[in-house]
Structures are given as structure tokens and as C-alpha cells.
XYZ file of C-alpha atoms in Angstrom:
207
model
C -4.057 9.711 12.748
C -2.478 11.494 9.799
C -1.402 8.183 8.282
C -4.894 6.783 8.750
C -6.568 9.770 7.077
C -4.070 9.857 4.201
C -4.436 6.180 3.396
C -8.222 6.291 3.554
C -8.450 9.368 1.370
C -5.632 9.001 -1.137
C -5.096 5.256 -1.098
C -8.702 4.056 -1.008
C -11.336 6.743 -1.652
C -9.474 8.616 -4.392
C -9.036 5.721 -6.861
C -12.687 4.720 -6.423
C -13.845 8.310 -6.939
C -11.539 8.821 -9.916
C -11.767 5.456 -11.681
C -14.695 3.534 -10.170
C -18.125 2.979 -11.702
C -21.154 4.908 -10.443
C -22.249 1.757 -8.632
C -18.886 1.430 -6.912
C -18.890 5.102 -5.886
C -22.389 4.803 -4.436
C -21.379 1.738 -2.436
C -18.119 3.031 -0.942
C -17.508 6.789 -1.045
C -20.173 7.999 1.394
C -19.363 5.256 3.891
C -15.641 5.953 3.630
C -16.207 9.644 4.311
C -18.394 8.776 7.316
C -15.775 6.260 8.544
C -18.374 3.500 8.394
C -16.025 1.672 6.022
C -12.252 1.388 6.253
C -10.060 0.436 3.329
C -6.579 -1.045 3.108
C -4.151 0.374 0.543
C -2.059 -2.642 -0.496
C 1.067 -1.675 -2.412
C 4.114 -2.330 -0.167
C 5.701 -5.791 -0.240
C 8.468 -7.434 1.835
C 11.066 -6.528 -0.810
C 9.272 -3.713 -2.620
C 8.710 -0.422 -0.823
C 9.730 2.737 -2.670
C 10.850 0.549 -5.574
C 7.311 -0.438 -6.501
C 8.273 -1.914 -9.854
C 10.135 -4.712 -8.069
C 6.903 -6.044 -6.547
C 6.124 -9.717 -7.085
C 2.319 -9.669 -6.834
C 0.636 -10.656 -10.087
C -2.842 -10.295 -11.535
C -4.110 -12.695 -14.187
C -6.996 -12.004 -16.528
C -9.440 -14.913 -16.465
C -11.764 -13.421 -19.041
C -14.693 -12.424 -16.854
C -12.612 -11.575 -13.762
C -9.093 -11.027 -12.452
C -7.212 -13.290 -10.039
C -4.494 -11.973 -7.706
C -1.503 -13.763 -6.170
C 1.135 -12.223 -3.905
C 2.054 -10.902 -0.482
C 1.819 -7.369 0.898
C 3.154 -5.940 4.149
C 2.817 -2.804 6.303
C -0.770 -2.377 5.108
C -2.549 0.291 7.138
C -5.962 -0.745 8.573
C -5.626 -4.260 7.113
C -6.933 -6.066 10.251
C -10.160 -4.035 10.171
C -10.487 -3.239 6.452
C -13.763 -3.744 4.605
C -11.945 -3.823 1.272
C -8.483 -3.372 -0.251
C -7.164 -1.349 -3.167
C -4.356 -3.543 -4.489
C -1.522 -2.863 -6.910
C -0.294 -5.891 -8.856
C 1.806 -6.467 -11.930
C -0.004 -7.092 -15.204
C 3.165 -6.992 -17.277
C 6.930 -6.954 -16.814
C 7.058 -3.199 -16.239
C 3.352 -2.505 -15.821
C 1.038 -2.234 -12.826
C -2.725 -2.213 -12.503
C -4.962 -1.319 -9.580
C -7.713 -3.601 -8.278
C -10.393 -3.610 -5.605
C -10.748 -6.728 -3.446
C -13.553 -7.010 -0.902
C -13.263 -8.387 2.605
C -14.007 -12.105 2.764
C -12.885 -12.835 -0.804
C -11.607 -16.366 -1.406
C -7.875 -16.684 -0.860
C -7.568 -13.369 0.987
C -5.606 -13.721 4.227
C -4.861 -10.968 6.740
C -2.007 -11.575 9.160
C -1.648 -10.473 12.754
C -1.032 -6.823 13.573
C 2.582 -5.625 13.327
C 4.025 -4.143 16.528
C 5.460 -0.818 15.313
C 7.860 1.669 16.837
C 5.549 4.593 16.081
C 2.276 5.442 14.299
C 0.475 3.227 16.784
C -2.926 4.860 16.278
C -3.481 2.704 13.177
C -3.426 -1.064 12.866
C -0.978 -2.525 10.352
C -0.475 -6.082 9.119
C 0.531 -8.342 6.255
C -1.975 -9.358 3.586
C -1.697 -12.251 1.130
C -3.622 -13.204 -1.983
C -3.890 -16.818 -3.129
C -5.882 -17.033 -6.376
C -8.032 -14.258 -4.954
C -10.744 -12.934 -7.286
C -10.719 -9.137 -7.605
C -14.042 -7.332 -7.425
C -12.971 -5.063 -10.278
C -10.136 -3.310 -12.067
C -9.817 0.365 -11.091
C -8.820 2.559 -14.002
C -7.113 1.423 -17.172
C -5.364 -1.911 -17.574
C -1.585 -1.474 -17.178
C -1.949 2.151 -16.033
C -1.041 1.807 -12.341
C 1.599 4.179 -11.023
C 2.525 5.235 -14.527
C -0.168 7.865 -14.023
C 1.929 10.907 -13.111
C -0.667 12.711 -10.978
C -1.283 9.751 -8.667
C 2.427 9.048 -8.206
C 3.152 12.649 -7.237
C 0.393 12.678 -4.624
C 1.676 9.446 -3.092
C 5.164 10.934 -2.820
C 3.837 14.024 -1.041
C 1.949 11.922 1.488
C 5.028 9.799 2.235
C 6.962 12.780 3.623
C 4.301 13.506 6.233
C 4.145 9.853 7.261
C 7.904 9.706 7.774
C 7.746 12.660 10.155
C 4.868 11.152 12.121
C 6.598 7.778 12.439
C 9.544 9.345 14.282
C 7.409 10.408 17.246
C 7.408 6.988 18.878
C 11.102 6.212 18.500
C 12.482 7.997 21.595
C 10.199 5.859 23.787
C 11.533 2.537 22.484
C 14.501 0.479 23.598
C 17.781 1.188 21.827
C 18.265 -2.464 20.916
C 14.917 -2.653 19.211
C 15.627 0.497 17.241
C 18.951 -0.919 16.039
C 17.170 -4.093 14.951
C 14.745 -2.076 12.834
C 17.518 -0.002 11.267
C 19.572 -3.089 10.428
C 16.554 -4.583 8.684
C 16.314 -1.534 6.444
C 20.049 -1.566 5.768
C 19.849 -5.130 4.436
C 17.177 -4.191 1.895
C 18.257 -3.572 -1.703
C 15.741 -1.163 -3.239
C 16.142 -0.495 -6.972
C 18.701 -3.328 -7.109
C 21.409 -1.619 -5.022
C 22.386 -0.835 -1.416
C 20.005 1.370 0.532
C 22.696 4.008 1.137
C 22.764 4.679 -2.596
C 19.158 5.903 -2.695
C 18.675 9.640 -3.114
C 16.450 9.972 -0.050
C 19.066 8.360 2.188
C 21.962 10.303 0.684
C 20.085 13.572 1.237
C 19.782 12.773 4.942
C 23.480 11.956 5.179
C 24.557 15.169 3.438
C 22.104 17.479 5.191
C 21.284 16.028 8.637
C 19.762 19.356 9.709
């Protein structure tokens, strides 16, 4: 449940509260707090997890609205989400944050992913095919370059990692190896996964 609460609060409610219009706040915040609405925080992609700047999703300014194209994965609450907060590139090294409502044209939600742990929340892939965004949240090209938001996301990630380990002892060894091998083949930040600081720390200090 910790993952669910974190994603609803930090990933969905916070950007609306911080950057949304009064109309947007009135429509979503109270219902999010009451759990009448659920949001999906769409940032992770098949080849872009911690290395968010390698994401492929793009947003194009059409003058009176924005159009999104790209694929996201491991999106918490996606199968039951009423809306999505979506990060997409609006420049070579720039990200912007958008809100996309359930039922938008070109929005597709895949089947639920069968996870090793954190099974209290539904997770799936989400794709955008010329999908019109409801609105831009915050400044154009701001995205994760905002220091305060990035720091909060990093703090939340640690707690999610701990929670995800709870289900592993109950799974088959072969399946666990399959998951680990999948991570090992990834190349975050353009290099092997064992070169990332977070992985090296675990190797040096397993306690």
C-alpha cells in the first residue's frame, strides 16, 4: 500500500496542487484525497527507468493543445486510473509534465503486469498515440529539472525498493533469476547496470 499512497500523493496529487489551475485543483484534489479518483504516474519506460533523460516519449505543441506519443511501463494504478500525469520530452534534454484524462483518444492501457512483489497495486503498460493532453502542468521544459520534485521522487524510491522485496522469498527461483537477468541486460545512462552508483553501493556494502 505504501507504493500506492506514494504514487497518488507525490506522483499525481502534488503536481496538480503545485502547478494546476484552480479549476484543475477543484476537479481532482478532493477526490484524490477521498480515493474517489486514482491517478497513474507515467514516467518509467521500457528503456528509461532511473535514467529519465533517455526516455523516448515526446510531446508536440499544436498551438491550442499538446499531443503525446510514446510508451510507458510499470505504471502504478494504470488499469484503474481516472487520469495520468505524464512526463514527455519537449526538447533534447528537456522534459515537461502533462495531465491526460482517462478515455482520451490514442490512450491505450495494457494488461496488468504479474509482479514478484507489491501486489496490492495494479501495474501495467500505457501507450500514447497522438494523444491530446488535457493540460501542461507547470512550466514548459521544466520537468525533473525542478530540484525539489526530483529530490522527493528519489526519497520515495528507497521505500518502494524495500517494499518490493517482501514478495521475493515466495516466488520460484527460476522466475527470480529471469527478472534479475532482465535488469542486467539494461543499459541505464548508456553503460552496464553494474556501473551505476546504486548497484555498486549494494555490492560494496551488502549489509
